[in-house]
CSV table of C-alpha atoms in Angstrom, one decimal:
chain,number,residue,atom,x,y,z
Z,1,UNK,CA,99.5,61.2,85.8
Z,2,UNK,CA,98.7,62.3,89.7
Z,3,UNK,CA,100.8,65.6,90.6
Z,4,UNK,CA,102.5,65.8,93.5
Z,5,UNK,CA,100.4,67.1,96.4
Z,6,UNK,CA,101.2,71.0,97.6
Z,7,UNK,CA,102.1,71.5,100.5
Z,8,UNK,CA,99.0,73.5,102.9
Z,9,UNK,CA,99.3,77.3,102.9
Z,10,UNK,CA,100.0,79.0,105.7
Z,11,UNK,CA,97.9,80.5,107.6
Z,12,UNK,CA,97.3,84.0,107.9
Z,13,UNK,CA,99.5,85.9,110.8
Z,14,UNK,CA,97.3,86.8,113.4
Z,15,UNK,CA,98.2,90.2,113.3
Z,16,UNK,CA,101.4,91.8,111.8
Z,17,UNK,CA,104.5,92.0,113.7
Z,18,UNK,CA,105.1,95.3,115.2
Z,19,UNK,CA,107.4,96.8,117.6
Z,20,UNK,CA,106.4,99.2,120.4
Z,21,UNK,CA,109.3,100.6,121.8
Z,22,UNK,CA,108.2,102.0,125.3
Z,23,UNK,CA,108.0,103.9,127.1
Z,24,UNK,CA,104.3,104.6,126.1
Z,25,UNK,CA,103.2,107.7,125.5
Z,26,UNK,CA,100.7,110.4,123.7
Z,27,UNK,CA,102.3,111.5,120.4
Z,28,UNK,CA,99.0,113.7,120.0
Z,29,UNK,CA,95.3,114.3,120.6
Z,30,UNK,CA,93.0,115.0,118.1
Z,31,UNK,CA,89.6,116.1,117.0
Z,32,UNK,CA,86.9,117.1,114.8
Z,33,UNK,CA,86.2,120.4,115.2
Z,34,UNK,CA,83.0,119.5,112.3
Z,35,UNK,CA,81.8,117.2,110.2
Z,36,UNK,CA,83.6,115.9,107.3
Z,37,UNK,CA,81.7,114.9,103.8
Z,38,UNK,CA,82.9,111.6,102.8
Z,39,UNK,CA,82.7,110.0,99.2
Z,40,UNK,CA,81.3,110.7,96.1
Z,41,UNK,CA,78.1,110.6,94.3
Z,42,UNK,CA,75.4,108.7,95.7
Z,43,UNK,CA,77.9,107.8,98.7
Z,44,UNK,CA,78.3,110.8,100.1
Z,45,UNK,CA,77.4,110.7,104.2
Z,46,UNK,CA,78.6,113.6,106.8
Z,47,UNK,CA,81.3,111.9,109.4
Z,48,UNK,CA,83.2,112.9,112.4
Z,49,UNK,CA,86.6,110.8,111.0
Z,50,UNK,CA,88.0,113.8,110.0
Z,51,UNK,CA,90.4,114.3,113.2
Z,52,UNK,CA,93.5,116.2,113.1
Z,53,UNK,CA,95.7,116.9,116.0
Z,54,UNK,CA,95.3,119.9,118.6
Z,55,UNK,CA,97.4,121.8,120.6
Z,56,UNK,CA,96.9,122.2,124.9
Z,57,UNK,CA,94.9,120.3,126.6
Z,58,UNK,CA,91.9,118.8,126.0
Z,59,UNK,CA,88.8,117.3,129.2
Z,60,UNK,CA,87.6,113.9,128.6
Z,61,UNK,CA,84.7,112.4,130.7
Z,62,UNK,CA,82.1,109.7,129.7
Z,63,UNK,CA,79.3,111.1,127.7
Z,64,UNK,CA,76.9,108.8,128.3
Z,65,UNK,CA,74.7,106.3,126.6
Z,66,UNK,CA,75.5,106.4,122.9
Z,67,UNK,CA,71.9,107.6,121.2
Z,68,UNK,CA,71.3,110.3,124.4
Z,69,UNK,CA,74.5,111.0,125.9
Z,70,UNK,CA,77.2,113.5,125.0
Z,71,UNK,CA,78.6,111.4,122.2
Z,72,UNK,CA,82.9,111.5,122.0
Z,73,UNK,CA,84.8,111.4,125.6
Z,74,UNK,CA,86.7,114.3,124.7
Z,75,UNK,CA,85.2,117.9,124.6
Z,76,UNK,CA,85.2,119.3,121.1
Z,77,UNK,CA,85.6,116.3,119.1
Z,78,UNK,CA,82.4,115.3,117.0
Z,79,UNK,CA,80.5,112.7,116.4
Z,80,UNK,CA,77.8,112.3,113.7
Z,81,UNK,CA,76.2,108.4,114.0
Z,82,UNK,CA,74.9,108.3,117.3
Z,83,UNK,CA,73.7,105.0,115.7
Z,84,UNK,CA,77.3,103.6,115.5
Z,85,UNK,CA,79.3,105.7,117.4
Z,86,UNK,CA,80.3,107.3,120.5
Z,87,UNK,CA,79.1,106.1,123.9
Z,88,UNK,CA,80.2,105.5,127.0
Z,89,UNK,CA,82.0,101.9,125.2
Z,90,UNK,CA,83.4,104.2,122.2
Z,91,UNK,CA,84.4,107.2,124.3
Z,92,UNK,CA,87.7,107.5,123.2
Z,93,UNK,CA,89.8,105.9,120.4
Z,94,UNK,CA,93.4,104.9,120.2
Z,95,UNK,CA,95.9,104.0,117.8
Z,96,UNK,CA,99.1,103.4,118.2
Z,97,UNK,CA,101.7,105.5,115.5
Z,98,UNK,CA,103.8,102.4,115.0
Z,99,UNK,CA,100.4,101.0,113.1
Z,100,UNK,CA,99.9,103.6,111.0
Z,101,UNK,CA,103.4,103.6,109.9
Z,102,UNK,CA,102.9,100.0,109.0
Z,103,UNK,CA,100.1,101.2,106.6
Z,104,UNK,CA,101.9,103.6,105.3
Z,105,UNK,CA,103.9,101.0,103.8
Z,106,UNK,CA,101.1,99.3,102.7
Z,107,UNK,CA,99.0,102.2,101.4
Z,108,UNK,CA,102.5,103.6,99.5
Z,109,UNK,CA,101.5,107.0,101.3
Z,110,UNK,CA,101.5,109.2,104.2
Z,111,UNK,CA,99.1,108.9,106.7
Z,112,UNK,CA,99.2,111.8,109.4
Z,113,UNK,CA,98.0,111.3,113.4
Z,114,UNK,CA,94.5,111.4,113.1
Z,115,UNK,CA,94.3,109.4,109.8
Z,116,UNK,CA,92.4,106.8,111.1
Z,117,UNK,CA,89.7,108.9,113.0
Z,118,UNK,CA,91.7,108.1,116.3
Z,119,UNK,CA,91.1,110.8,119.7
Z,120,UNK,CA,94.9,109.3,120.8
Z,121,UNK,CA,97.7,108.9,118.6
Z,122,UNK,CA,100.2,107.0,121.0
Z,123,UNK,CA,103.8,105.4,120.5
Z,124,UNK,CA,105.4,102.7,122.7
Z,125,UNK,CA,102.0,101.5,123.1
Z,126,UNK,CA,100.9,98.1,122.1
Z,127,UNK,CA,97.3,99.5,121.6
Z,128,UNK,CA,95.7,96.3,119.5
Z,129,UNK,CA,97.7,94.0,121.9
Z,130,UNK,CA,96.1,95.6,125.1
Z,131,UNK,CA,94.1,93.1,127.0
Z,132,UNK,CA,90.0,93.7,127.1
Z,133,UNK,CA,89.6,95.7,130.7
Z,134,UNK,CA,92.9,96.9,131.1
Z,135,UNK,CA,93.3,99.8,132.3
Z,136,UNK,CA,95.6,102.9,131.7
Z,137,UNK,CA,96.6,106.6,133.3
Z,138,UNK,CA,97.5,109.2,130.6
Z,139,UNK,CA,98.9,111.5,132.8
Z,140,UNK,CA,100.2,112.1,136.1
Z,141,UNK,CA,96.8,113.5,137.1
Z,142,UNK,CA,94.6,112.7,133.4
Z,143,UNK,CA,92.1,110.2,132.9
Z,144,UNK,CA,91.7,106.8,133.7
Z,145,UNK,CA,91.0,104.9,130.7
Z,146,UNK,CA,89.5,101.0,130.1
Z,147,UNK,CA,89.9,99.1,127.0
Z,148,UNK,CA,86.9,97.9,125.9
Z,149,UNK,CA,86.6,97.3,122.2
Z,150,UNK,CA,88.2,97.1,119.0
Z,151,UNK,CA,87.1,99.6,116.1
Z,152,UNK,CA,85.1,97.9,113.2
Z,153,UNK,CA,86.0,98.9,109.9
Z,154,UNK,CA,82.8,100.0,108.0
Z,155,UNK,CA,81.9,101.4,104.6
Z,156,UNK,CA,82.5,105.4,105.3
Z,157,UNK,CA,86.2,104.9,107.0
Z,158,UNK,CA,86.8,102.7,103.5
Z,159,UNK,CA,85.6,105.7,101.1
Z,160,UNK,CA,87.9,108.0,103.7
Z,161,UNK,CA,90.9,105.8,103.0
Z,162,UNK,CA,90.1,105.6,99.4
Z,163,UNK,CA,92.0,102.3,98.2
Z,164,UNK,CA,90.8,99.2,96.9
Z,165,UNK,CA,90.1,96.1,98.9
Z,166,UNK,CA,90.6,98.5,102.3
Z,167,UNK,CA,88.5,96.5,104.4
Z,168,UNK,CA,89.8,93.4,103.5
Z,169,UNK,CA,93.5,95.0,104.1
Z,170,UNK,CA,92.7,96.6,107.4
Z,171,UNK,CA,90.7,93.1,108.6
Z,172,UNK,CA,93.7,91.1,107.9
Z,173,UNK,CA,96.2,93.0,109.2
Z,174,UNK,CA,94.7,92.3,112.9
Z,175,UNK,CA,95.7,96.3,114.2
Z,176,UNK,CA,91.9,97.9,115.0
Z,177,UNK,CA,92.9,100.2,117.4
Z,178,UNK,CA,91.3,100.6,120.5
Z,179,UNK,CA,87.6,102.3,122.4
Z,180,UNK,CA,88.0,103.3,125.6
Z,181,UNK,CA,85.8,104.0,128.5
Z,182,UNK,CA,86.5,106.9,130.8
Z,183,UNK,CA,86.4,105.6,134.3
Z,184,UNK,CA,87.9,108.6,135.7
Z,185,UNK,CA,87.7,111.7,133.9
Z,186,UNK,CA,90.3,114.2,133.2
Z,187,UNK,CA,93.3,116.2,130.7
Z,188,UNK,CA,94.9,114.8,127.8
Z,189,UNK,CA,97.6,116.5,126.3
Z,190,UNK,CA,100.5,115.5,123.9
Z,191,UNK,CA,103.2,114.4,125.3
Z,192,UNK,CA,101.3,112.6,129.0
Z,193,UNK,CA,102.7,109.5,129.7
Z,194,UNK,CA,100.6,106.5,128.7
Z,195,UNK,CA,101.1,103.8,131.8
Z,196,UNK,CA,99.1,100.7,132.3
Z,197,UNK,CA,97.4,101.0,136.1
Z,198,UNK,CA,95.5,97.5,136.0
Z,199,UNK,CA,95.5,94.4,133.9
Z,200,UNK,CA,93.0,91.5,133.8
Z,201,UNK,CA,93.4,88.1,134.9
Z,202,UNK,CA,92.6,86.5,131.6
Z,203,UNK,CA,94.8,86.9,128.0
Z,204,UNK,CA,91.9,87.9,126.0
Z,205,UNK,CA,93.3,91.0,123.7
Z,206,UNK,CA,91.7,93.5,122.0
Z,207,UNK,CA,93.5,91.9,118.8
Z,208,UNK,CA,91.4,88.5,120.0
Z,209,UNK,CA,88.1,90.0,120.2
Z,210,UNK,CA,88.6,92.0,116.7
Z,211,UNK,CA,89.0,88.5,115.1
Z,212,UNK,CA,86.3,86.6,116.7
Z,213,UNK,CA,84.1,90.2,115.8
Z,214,UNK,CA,84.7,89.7,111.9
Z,215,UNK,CA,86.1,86.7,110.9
Z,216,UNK,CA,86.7,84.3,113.5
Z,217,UNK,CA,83.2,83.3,115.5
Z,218,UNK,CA,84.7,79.9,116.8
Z,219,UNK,CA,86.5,82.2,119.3
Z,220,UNK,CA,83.5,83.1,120.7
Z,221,UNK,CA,83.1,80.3,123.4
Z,222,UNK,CA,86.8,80.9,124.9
Z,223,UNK,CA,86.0,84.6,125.1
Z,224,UNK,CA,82.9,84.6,126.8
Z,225,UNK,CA,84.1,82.5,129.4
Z,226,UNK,CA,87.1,84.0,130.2
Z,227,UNK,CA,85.8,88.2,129.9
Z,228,UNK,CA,82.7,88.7,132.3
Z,229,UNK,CA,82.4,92.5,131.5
Z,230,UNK,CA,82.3,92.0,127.8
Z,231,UNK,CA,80.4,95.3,126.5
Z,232,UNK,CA,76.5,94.7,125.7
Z,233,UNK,CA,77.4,94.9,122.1
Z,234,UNK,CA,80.0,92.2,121.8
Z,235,UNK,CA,78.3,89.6,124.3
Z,236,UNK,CA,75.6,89.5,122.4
Z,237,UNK,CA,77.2,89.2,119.4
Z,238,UNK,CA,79.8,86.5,121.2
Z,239,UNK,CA,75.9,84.5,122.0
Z,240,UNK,CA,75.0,84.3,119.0
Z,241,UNK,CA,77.9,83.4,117.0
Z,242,UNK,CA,77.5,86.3,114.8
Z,243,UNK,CA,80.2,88.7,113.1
Z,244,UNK,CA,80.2,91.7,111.6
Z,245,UNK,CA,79.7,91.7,107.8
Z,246,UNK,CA,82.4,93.3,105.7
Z,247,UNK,CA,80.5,93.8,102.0
């Protein structure tokens, strides 16, 4: 006897629902003052996640290409893998509070500004939705920052997390935060005003990229041709159809 077809899943939401009540703004900065150890056993590496919020104000500038340059935008923050991190393209990175909350759920715990290895803890700022270029002023007179790429989870911000199936959890959930470049360097300081001064021509969002980075390549074609200042990193990724294993 044939049973009766089921009807098709549905598919995954591109990212979870969120609101961002404006206006935008810093809810804190924060740093590594050192390096953290991370794991246990045989996986234990030395990482700069390890950010906790600071008080007054703190300089951001570029530092430079990622293996020779200064490594974080922001003065007094630490980075350990040059190899992976830092850069002019991974100066600074954002996350909006709103998303963390939304873990919190998830995790069934607390997760403090910082949590996520983020320079910028913001609220009333759609940080994942942001569109790939555009640009924003924290602060009257503080940087300018551009939007340039969406953090990749990897093995070391998993064991920081500590909870099974994280990468899976954090991929699917479509909220990577946000690297920025510092086109115009500067103060932040809790509290500055977060304000868009440019936005792009094309839709392409930061959200859109992270897909097409890990589990998505068929949007590779769309966003090549609509983003010409894709970083180095990401076009040629987006050329050769690759993503980013997850293992």
């Amino acid at each position: 006897m044939k049973q009766a077809a089921q009807p098709a899943a549905e598919p995954p939401a591109e990212r979870a629902a969120i609101e961002y009540a404006g206006p935008g703004r810093l809810r804190s900065v924060n740093l590594a003052a050192q390096a953290t150890t991370v794991g246990a056993g045989r996986r234990v590496s030395s990482s700069g996640i390890g950010k906790t919020p600071v008080s007054g104000p703190v300089a951001v500038r570029a530092p430079g290409p990622r293996a020779t340059g200064l490594g974080s935008g922001l003065v007094g923050d630490t980075i350990v893998s040059r190899r992976h991190h830092g850069g002019d393209d991974q100066a600074v990175y954002a996350y909006a509070r709103e998303d963390l909350d939304h873990f919190e759920g998830l995790l069934g715990r607390g997760l403090a500004d910082g949590a996520f290895g983020e320079n910028l803890t913001t609220v009333g700022v759609d940080v994942s939705g942001a569109l790939l270029g555009e640009r924003w002023r924290v602060g009257a007179d503080g940087p300018l920052l551009a939007v340039r790429v969406p953090r990749i989870p990897c093995g070391t911000f998993r064991a920081w997390i500590g909870a099974l199936g994280w990468l899976r959890t954090f991929v699917e959930q479509g909220l990577p935060g946000a690297y920025l470049a510092v086109l115009e360097p500067g103060e932040v300081v809790a509290g500055a005003p977060v304000e868009v001064a440019w936005r792009p021509d094309h839709d392409v969002r930061i959200c859109d990229l992270y897909r097409a980075m890990t589990t998505q390549p068929q949007r590779w074609p769309a966003i090549l041709a609509a983003v010409p200042d894709l970083c180095d990193e990401a076009r040629e990724m987006g050329e050769q159809g690759r993503t980013y294993s997850l293992g």
